[in-house]
PDB file of C-alpha atoms in Angstrom:
ATOM      1  CA  MET R  30     -21.710  -7.731 -11.660  1.00 89.00           C
ATOM      2  CA  ARG R  31     -18.386  -5.910 -11.537  1.00 97.00           C
ATOM      3  CA  LYS R  32     -15.287  -8.050 -11.203  1.00 98.00           C
ATOM      4  CA  ILE R  33     -12.584  -7.573  -8.744  1.00 98.00           C
ATOM      5  CA  ASP R  34      -8.958  -9.254  -9.188  1.00 98.00           C
ATOM      6  CA  VAL R  35      -5.617  -9.631  -7.418  1.00 98.00           C
ATOM      7  CA  CYS R  36      -2.174  -8.920  -8.929  1.00 98.00           C
ATOM      8  CA  LEU R  37      -0.054 -10.885  -6.692  1.00 98.00           C
ATOM      9  CA  SER R  38       3.207  -9.057  -7.744  1.00 98.00           C
ATOM     10  CA  PRO R  39       3.764  -5.859  -9.822  1.00 97.00           C
ATOM     11  CA  GLU R  40       5.950  -8.251 -12.027  1.00 97.00           C
ATOM     12  CA  LEU R  41       2.555  -9.676 -13.254  1.00 98.00           C
ATOM     13  CA  ILE R  42       0.888  -6.554 -13.871  1.00 97.00           C
ATOM     14  CA  HIS R  43       1.429  -6.670 -17.639  1.00 97.00           C
ATOM     15  CA  LEU R  44      -1.328  -9.420 -17.536  1.00 97.00           C
ATOM     16  CA  TYR R  45      -4.097  -6.942 -16.721  1.00 98.00           C
ATOM     17  CA  ASP R  46      -5.649  -4.361 -18.383  1.00 98.00           C
ATOM     18  CA  VAL R  47      -4.915  -1.416 -16.066  1.00 98.00           C
ATOM     19  CA  PRO R  48      -6.115   1.771 -17.986  1.00 98.00           C
ATOM     20  CA  ALA R  49      -9.447   0.091 -17.796  1.00 98.00           C
ATOM     21  CA  LEU R  50      -9.540  -0.745 -13.972  1.00 98.00           C
ATOM     22  CA  ALA R  51      -9.768   1.242 -10.670  1.00 98.00           C
ATOM     23  CA  VAL R  52      -6.564  -0.001  -8.870  1.00 98.00           C
ATOM     24  CA  VAL R  53      -5.526  -0.346  -5.116  1.00 99.00           C
ATOM     25  CA  VAL R  54      -1.947  -0.529  -4.392  1.00 98.00           C
ATOM     26  CA  VAL R  55      -0.939  -2.244  -1.013  1.00 98.00           C
ATOM     27  CA  ASP R  56       2.069  -2.740   0.724  1.00 97.00           C
ATOM     28  CA  ILE R  57       1.137  -3.340   4.162  1.00 97.00           C
ATOM     29  CA  PHE R  58       4.737  -3.915   5.552  1.00 94.00           C
ATOM     30  CA  ARG R  59       5.228  -0.925   5.455  1.00 94.00           C
ATOM     31  CA  ALA R  60       4.847   1.617   2.426  1.00 96.00           C
ATOM     32  CA  THR R  61       1.232   2.165   2.102  1.00 98.00           C
ATOM     33  CA  SER R  62       0.682   2.006   5.538  1.00 98.00           C
ATOM     34  CA  CYS R  63       3.151   4.785   6.010  1.00 97.00           C
ATOM     35  CA  MET R  64       1.486   7.042   3.389  1.00 98.00           C
ATOM     36  CA  VAL R  65      -1.886   6.517   5.018  1.00 98.00           C
ATOM     37  CA  THR R  66      -0.600   7.393   8.358  1.00 98.00           C
ATOM     38  CA  ALA R  67       1.100  10.314   6.698  1.00 98.00           C
ATOM     39  CA  PHE R  68      -1.909  11.823   5.226  1.00 98.00           C
ATOM     40  CA  ALA R  69      -3.833  11.114   8.498  1.00 98.00           C
ATOM     41  CA  HIS R  70      -1.260  13.370  10.103  1.00 98.00           C
ATOM     42  CA  GLY R  71      -1.654  16.192   7.816  1.00 98.00           C
ATOM     43  CA  ALA R  72       0.773  15.512   4.539  1.00 98.00           C
ATOM     44  CA  LYS R  73      -0.148  17.798   1.843  1.00 98.00           C
ATOM     45  CA  GLU R  74       1.244  15.591  -0.947  1.00 98.00           C
ATOM     46  CA  ILE R  75       3.501  12.363  -1.473  1.00 98.00           C
ATOM     47  CA  ILE R  76       5.429  11.733  -4.603  1.00 98.00           C
ATOM     48  CA  PRO R  77       6.402   8.206  -5.008  1.00 98.00           C
ATOM     49  CA  VAL R  78       9.732   7.414  -7.010  1.00 97.00           C
ATOM     50  CA  GLU R  79      11.697   4.225  -7.610  1.00 95.00           C
ATOM     51  CA  LYS R  80      15.091   5.904  -7.372  1.00 95.00           C
ATOM     52  CA  MET R  81      16.912   6.873  -4.316  1.00 95.00           C
ATOM     53  CA  ASP R  82      18.982   9.652  -6.148  1.00 96.00           C
ATOM     54  CA  LEU R  83      15.680  11.227  -7.541  1.00 97.00           C
ATOM     55  CA  CYS R  84      14.235  11.039  -4.106  1.00 97.00           C
ATOM     56  CA  SER R  85      17.075  12.645  -2.630  1.00 96.00           C
ATOM     57  CA  SER R  86      16.982  15.676  -5.333  1.00 97.00           C
ATOM     58  CA  TYR R  87      13.241  16.533  -4.051  1.00 97.00           C
ATOM     59  CA  GLY R  88      15.008  17.610  -0.665  1.00 96.00           C
ATOM     60  CA  THR R  89      16.291  20.789  -2.694  1.00 96.00           C
ATOM     61  CA  LYS R  90      12.895  21.617  -3.720  1.00 96.00           C
ATOM     62  CA  GLY R  91      11.128  21.944  -0.462  1.00 96.00           C
ATOM     63  CA  TYR R  92      10.310  18.353   0.179  1.00 98.00           C
ATOM     64  CA  LEU R  93      10.783  16.194   3.105  1.00 98.00           C
ATOM     65  CA  THR R  94      12.291  12.822   1.705  1.00 98.00           C
ATOM     66  CA  SER R  95      11.882   9.167   2.878  1.00 97.00           C
ATOM     67  CA  ALA R  96      13.798   6.202   1.580  1.00 94.00           C
ATOM     68  CA  GLU R  97      13.777   2.367   2.564  1.00 91.00           C
ATOM     69  CA  ARG R  98      16.021  -0.485   1.023  1.00 91.00           C
ATOM     70  CA  ASN R  99      15.581  -4.146   2.447  1.00 81.00           C
ATOM     71  CA  GLY R 100      13.737  -2.573   5.349  1.00 79.00           C
ATOM     72  CA  VAL R 101      16.610  -0.174   6.305  1.00 83.00           C
ATOM     73  CA  THR R 102      16.639   3.759   5.765  1.00 86.00           C
ATOM     74  CA  PRO R 103      19.945   5.048   4.228  1.00 87.00           C
ATOM     75  CA  LYS R 104      21.474   7.961   5.741  1.00 90.00           C
ATOM     76  CA  GLY R 105      20.287  11.411   4.830  1.00 92.00           C
ATOM     77  CA  PHE R 106      16.692  11.249   4.449  1.00 96.00           C
ATOM     78  CA  ASP R 107      14.062  12.907   6.782  1.00 96.00           C
ATOM     79  CA  PHE R 108      11.792   9.688   7.521  1.00 94.00           C
ATOM     80  CA  ASP R 109      12.417   6.066   7.947  1.00 89.00           C
ATOM     81  CA  ASN R 110       9.805   3.431   6.752  1.00 90.00           C
ATOM     82  CA  SER R 111       7.839   3.213  10.210  1.00 94.00           C
ATOM     83  CA  PRO R 112       4.242   4.645  10.463  1.00 96.00           C
ATOM     84  CA  PHE R 113       5.418   6.079  13.597  1.00 96.00           C
ATOM     85  CA  SER R 114       7.643   8.445  12.093  1.00 95.00           C
ATOM     86  CA  TYR R 115       4.838  10.151  10.247  1.00 97.00           C
ATOM     87  CA  GLN R 116       3.043  10.696  13.425  1.00 97.00           C
ATOM     88  CA  ALA R 117       5.481  13.746  14.000  1.00 95.00           C
ATOM     89  CA  GLU R 118       4.347  17.445  13.682  1.00 97.00           C
ATOM     90  CA  LYS R 119       6.737  18.192  10.895  1.00 97.00           C
ATOM     91  CA  VAL R 120       4.443  15.869   8.648  1.00 98.00           C
ATOM     92  CA  LYS R 121       1.612  18.604   9.114  1.00 98.00           C
ATOM     93  CA  GLY R 122       1.299  20.601   5.662  1.00 98.00           C
ATOM     94  CA  ALA R 123       4.508  18.732   4.104  1.00 98.00           C
ATOM     95  CA  LYS R 124       5.252  17.574   0.636  1.00 98.00           C
ATOM     96  CA  ILE R 125       7.045  14.360   1.008  1.00 98.00           C
ATOM     97  CA  CYS R 126       8.825  12.193  -1.758  1.00 98.00           C
ATOM     98  CA  VAL R 127       9.185   8.390  -0.797  1.00 98.00           C
ATOM     99  CA  THR R 128      11.018   5.579  -2.387  1.00 97.00           C
ATOM    100  CA  THR R 129      10.948   2.032  -1.069  1.00 95.00           C
ATOM    101  CA  THR R 130      12.174  -1.494  -2.344  1.00 91.00           C
ATOM    102  CA  ASN R 131       8.623  -2.502  -3.198  1.00 94.00           C
ATOM    103  CA  GLY R 132       5.613  -0.189  -2.754  1.00 96.00           C
ATOM    104  CA  THR R 133       6.788   2.677  -4.983  1.00 97.00           C
ATOM    105  CA  VAL R 134       7.528   0.312  -7.793  1.00 96.00           C
ATOM    106  CA  ALA R 135       3.929  -0.885  -7.632  1.00 98.00           C
ATOM    107  CA  ILE R 136       2.333   2.598  -7.555  1.00 98.00           C
ATOM    108  CA  ARG R 137       4.685   3.467 -10.870  1.00 96.00           C
ATOM    109  CA  LYS R 138       3.608   0.354 -12.456  1.00 97.00           C
ATOM    110  CA  SER R 139      -0.098   1.048 -11.816  1.00 98.00           C
ATOM    111  CA  ARG R 140       0.079   4.603 -12.518  1.00 97.00           C
ATOM    112  CA  LYS R 141      -2.047   4.181 -15.949  1.00 98.00           C
ATOM    113  CA  SER R 142      -5.107   3.230 -13.870  1.00 98.00           C
ATOM    114  CA  PRO R 143      -8.014   6.018 -14.164  1.00 98.00           C
ATOM    115  CA  ALA R 144      -8.363   5.716 -10.427  1.00 98.00           C
ATOM    116  CA  LEU R 145      -5.438   4.579  -8.209  1.00 98.00           C
ATOM    117  CA  PHE R 146      -5.955   4.257  -4.714  1.00 98.00           C
ATOM    118  CA  ILE R 147      -3.441   3.382  -1.685  1.00 98.00           C
ATOM    119  CA  GLY R 148      -4.665   0.767   0.507  1.00 98.00           C
ATOM    120  CA  ALA R 149      -3.810  -0.649   3.770  1.00 98.00           C
ATOM    121  CA  PHE R 150      -5.598  -2.240   6.737  1.00 98.00           C
ATOM    122  CA  LEU R 151      -5.419   1.128   8.505  1.00 98.00           C
ATOM    123  CA  ASN R 152      -7.920   2.586   5.908  1.00 98.00           C
ATOM    124  CA  ILE R 153      -9.609  -0.597   4.403  1.00 98.00           C
ATOM    125  CA  SER R 154     -13.080   0.618   4.877  1.00 98.00           C
ATOM    126  CA  ARG R 155     -12.391   3.930   2.903  1.00 98.00           C
ATOM    127  CA  VAL R 156     -10.868   1.798   0.133  1.00 98.00           C
ATOM    128  CA  ALA R 157     -13.850  -0.461   0.084  1.00 98.00           C
ATOM    129  CA  GLU R 158     -16.411   2.587  -0.205  1.00 98.00           C
ATOM    130  CA  ALA R 159     -14.461   3.723  -3.132  1.00 98.00           C
ATOM    131  CA  LEU R 160     -14.521   0.757  -5.103  1.00 98.00           C
ATOM    132  CA  LYS R 161     -18.377   0.566  -4.094  1.00 98.00           C
ATOM    133  CA  ASN R 162     -18.645   3.825  -5.851  1.00 97.00           C
ATOM    134  CA  TRP R 163     -16.388   3.065  -8.825  1.00 98.00           C
ATOM    135  CA  GLU R 164     -18.589   2.002 -11.895  1.00 96.00           C
ATOM    136  CA  GLY R 165     -16.252  -0.395 -13.344  1.00 97.00           C
ATOM    137  CA  ASP R 166     -14.025  -3.386 -12.580  1.00 98.00           C
ATOM    138  CA  ALA R 167     -11.234  -3.281 -10.138  1.00 98.00           C
ATOM    139  CA  LEU R 168      -7.701  -4.643  -9.183  1.00 98.00           C
ATOM    140  CA  ILE R 169      -5.773  -4.941  -6.207  1.00 98.00           C
ATOM    141  CA  VAL R 170      -2.233  -4.799  -6.799  1.00 98.00           C
ATOM    142  CA  CYS R 171       0.071  -6.341  -4.197  1.00 98.00           C
ATOM    143  CA  ALA R 172       3.805  -4.912  -3.669  1.00 97.00           C
ATOM    144  CA  GLY R 173       5.224  -8.243  -2.800  1.00 95.00           C
ATOM    145  CA  TRP R 174       8.632  -8.656  -2.114  1.00 92.00           C
ATOM    146  CA  LYS R 175      11.323  -7.873  -5.154  1.00 91.00           C
ATOM    147  CA  GLY R 176       8.912  -9.325  -7.492  1.00 93.00           C
ATOM    148  CA  LYS R 177       7.605 -12.294  -5.482  1.00 94.00           C
ATOM    149  CA  PRO R 178       4.241 -12.313  -3.707  1.00 95.00           C
ATOM    150  CA  ASN R 179       4.079 -11.927  -0.090  1.00 94.00           C
ATOM    151  CA  LEU R 180       1.460 -13.293   2.559  1.00 95.00           C
ATOM    152  CA  GLU R 181       0.590  -9.803   4.095  1.00 96.00           C
ATOM    153  CA  ASP R 182      -0.621  -8.095   1.052  1.00 97.00           C
ATOM    154  CA  THR R 183      -2.342 -10.979  -0.138  1.00 98.00           C
ATOM    155  CA  LEU R 184      -4.345 -11.159   3.067  1.00 98.00           C
ATOM    156  CA  PHE R 185      -5.415  -7.527   2.598  1.00 98.00           C
ATOM    157  CA  ALA R 186      -6.553  -8.509  -0.938  1.00 98.00           C
ATOM    158  CA  GLY R 187      -8.682 -11.094   0.662  1.00 98.00           C
ATOM    159  CA  ALA R 188      -9.962  -8.715   3.208  1.00 98.00           C
ATOM    160  CA  LEU R 189     -10.794  -5.935   0.919  1.00 98.00           C
ATOM    161  CA  ILE R 190     -12.451  -8.708  -1.302  1.00 98.00           C
ATOM    162  CA  ASP R 191     -14.543  -9.888   1.785  1.00 98.00           C
ATOM    163  CA  LEU R 192     -15.864  -6.257   2.321  1.00 98.00           C
ATOM    164  CA  LEU R 193     -17.030  -6.039  -1.222  1.00 98.00           C
ATOM    165  CA  GLN R 194     -19.034  -9.283  -1.307  1.00 96.00           C
ATOM    166  CA  GLY R 195     -22.296  -8.487  -3.196  1.00 96.00           C
ATOM    167  CA  SER R 196     -20.809  -5.573  -5.049  1.00 97.00           C
ATOM    168  CA  TYR R 197     -17.938  -7.358  -6.980  1.00 98.00           C
ATOM    169  CA  HIS R 198     -18.014 -10.797  -8.353  1.00 97.00           C
ATOM    170  CA  VAL R 199     -14.536 -12.692  -7.741  1.00 97.00           C
ATOM    171  CA  ALA R 200     -12.698 -12.697 -11.233  1.00 92.00           C
ATOM    172  CA  ASP R 201      -9.960 -15.360 -11.037  1.00 95.00           C
ATOM    173  CA  ASP R 202      -8.030 -17.621  -9.136  1.00 97.00           C
ATOM    174  CA  ALA R 203      -5.767 -15.186  -7.366  1.00 97.00           C
ATOM    175  CA  ALA R 204      -8.564 -13.335  -5.788  1.00 98.00           C
ATOM    176  CA  MET R 205     -10.103 -16.534  -4.881  1.00 98.00           C
ATOM    177  CA  MET R 206      -7.118 -17.626  -3.115  1.00 98.00           C
ATOM    178  CA  ALA R 207      -6.523 -14.308  -1.339  1.00 98.00           C
ATOM    179  CA  LEU R 208     -10.104 -14.417  -0.020  1.00 98.00           C
ATOM    180  CA  GLY R 209      -9.707 -18.008   1.143  1.00 98.00           C
ATOM    181  CA  ALA R 210      -6.531 -17.116   2.762  1.00 97.00           C
ATOM    182  CA  TYR R 211      -8.115 -14.282   4.673  1.00 98.00           C
ATOM    183  CA  ARG R 212     -11.261 -15.981   5.753  1.00 98.00           C
ATOM    184  CA  GLU R 213      -9.156 -18.700   7.144  1.00 97.00           C
ATOM    185  CA  SER R 214      -6.642 -16.330   9.129  1.00 96.00           C
ATOM    186  CA  SER R 215      -8.958 -13.396   9.862  1.00 96.00           C
ATOM    187  CA  ALA R 216      -9.597 -14.398  13.520  1.00 95.00           C
ATOM    188  CA  ASN R 217      -5.790 -13.563  14.203  1.00 95.00           C
ATOM    189  CA  LEU R 218      -3.753 -11.981  11.357  1.00 95.00           C
ATOM    190  CA  MET R 219      -0.720 -11.498  13.622  1.00 92.00           C
ATOM    191  CA  GLN R 220      -0.596 -15.220  14.083  1.00 93.00           C
ATOM    192  CA  ALA R 221      -1.052 -15.818  10.269  1.00 92.00           C
ATOM    193  CA  VAL R 222       1.894 -13.516   9.233  1.00 93.00           C
ATOM    194  CA  LYS R 223       4.249 -14.540  12.068  1.00 88.00           C
ATOM    195  CA  GLY R 224       6.211 -17.137  10.077  1.00 82.00           C
ATOM    196  CA  SER R 225       6.423 -15.208   6.893  1.00 87.00           C
ATOM    197  CA  SER R 226       9.650 -14.042   5.231  1.00 80.00           C
ATOM    198  CA  HIS R 227       8.975 -10.494   5.311  1.00 76.00           C
ATOM    199  CA  VAL R 228       7.849 -10.357   9.026  1.00 80.00           C
ATOM    200  CA  ASN R 229      10.966 -12.390   9.821  1.00 78.00           C
ATOM    201  CA  ARG R 230      13.097  -9.819   8.123  1.00 77.00           C
ATOM    202  CA  LEU R 231      11.390  -6.999   9.825  1.00 75.00           C
ATOM    203  CA  LEU R 232      11.425  -8.721  13.194  1.00 76.00           C
ATOM    204  CA  GLY R 233      15.267  -9.154  12.772  1.00 76.00           C
ATOM    205  CA  LEU R 234      15.193  -5.334  12.548  1.00 75.00           C
ATOM    206  CA  GLY R 235      13.387  -5.030  15.987  1.00 74.00           C
ATOM    207  CA  ILE R 236      10.243  -3.484  14.818  1.00 81.00           C
ATOM    208  CA  GLU R 237       7.421  -5.771  15.906  1.00 88.00           C
ATOM    209  CA  LYS R 238       5.433  -2.741  17.069  1.00 91.00           C
ATOM    210  CA  ASP R 239       5.437  -1.709  13.363  1.00 93.00           C
ATOM    211  CA  ILE R 240       3.854  -4.732  12.242  1.00 92.00           C
ATOM    212  CA  ASN R 241       1.060  -5.145  14.895  1.00 93.00           C
ATOM    213  CA  PHE R 242       0.224  -1.404  13.989  1.00 97.00           C
ATOM    214  CA  CYS R 243       0.105  -1.904  10.247  1.00 97.00           C
ATOM    215  CA  LEU R 244      -2.486  -5.138  10.998  1.00 97.00           C
ATOM    216  CA  GLU R 245      -4.940  -2.685  12.520  1.00 98.00           C
ATOM    217  CA  ARG R 246      -8.075  -2.076  10.851  1.00 98.00           C
ATOM    218  CA  ASP R 247      -9.566   1.407  10.068  1.00 98.00           C
ATOM    219  CA  VAL R 248      -7.403   3.501  12.408  1.00 98.00           C
ATOM    220  CA  TYR R 249      -7.581   6.487   9.911  1.00 98.00           C
ATOM    221  CA  PRO R 250     -10.460   7.513   7.736  1.00 97.00           C
ATOM    222  CA  VAL R 251      -8.536   8.878   4.630  1.00 98.00           C
ATOM    223  CA  LEU R 252      -7.930   7.540   1.209  1.00 98.00           C
ATOM    224  CA  PRO R 253      -4.685   8.886  -0.817  1.00 98.00           C
ATOM    225  CA  VAL R 254      -5.256   8.724  -4.778  1.00 98.00           C
ATOM    226  CA  LEU R 255      -2.865   9.284  -7.578  1.00 98.00           C
ATOM    227  CA  LYS R 256      -3.485  12.602  -9.306  1.00 98.00           C
ATOM    228  CA  GLY R 257      -0.445  12.841 -12.048  1.00 97.00           C
ATOM    229  CA  ASN R 258       2.648  11.981 -10.393  1.00 96.00           C
ATOM    230  CA  LYS R 259       1.651  12.633  -6.642  1.00 98.00           C
ATOM    231  CA  LEU R 260      -0.698  11.274  -4.162  1.00 98.00           C
ATOM    232  CA  VAL R 261      -3.313  13.584  -2.677  1.00 98.00           C
ATOM    233  CA  LEU R 262      -6.449  13.097  -0.359  1.00 98.00           C
ATOM    234  CA  LYS R 263      -9.487  12.236  -2.241  1.00 93.00           C
TER     235      LYS R 263
END
């Protein structure tokens, strides 16, 4: 049976044979949740980059721009890092360049994968469907927080593995821990993440509605994939 594993932080990605794996990148709070929302509202493409100055430069090339550092949006960008920002009319047909503290780093470090998907609770069933159709092993890359693992991305990994039972075999302890954490917390994910460090940071910014929204399942039937240097819909 095919195997699925979890990379708990982009800092650990060198331990995995990424060119041989389908990869799901997840940053629940909030980068990949925003990307899924943007595509659901008609975005044409998203270019993820690590540097703010590079992101800003895309504004002169017909792109809308989005930036986040430490949960806050610097001045001069078109979007903040809230999924609600991407529900606007200007998203339809737009090309967007995005940089975030963790999510875009995870995407760039995973870019050698032959099949890189963007995952969130918002589109988890579409991600599971894509992995069921993939013929090889898979890896869930959690964006974490500045190189450290975080709870919400790990819970997503466990939820996705749970959906894939019977199609994939749990490869290692990280995947086993993620699955166990999700099963213990699945009845109330908001309660489970309530005391986590990232949620406390976000609550300090007054964006509890973002947290609640990003934990909703299967809101959007879309699946962003990486083609070259850009994300597009599969």
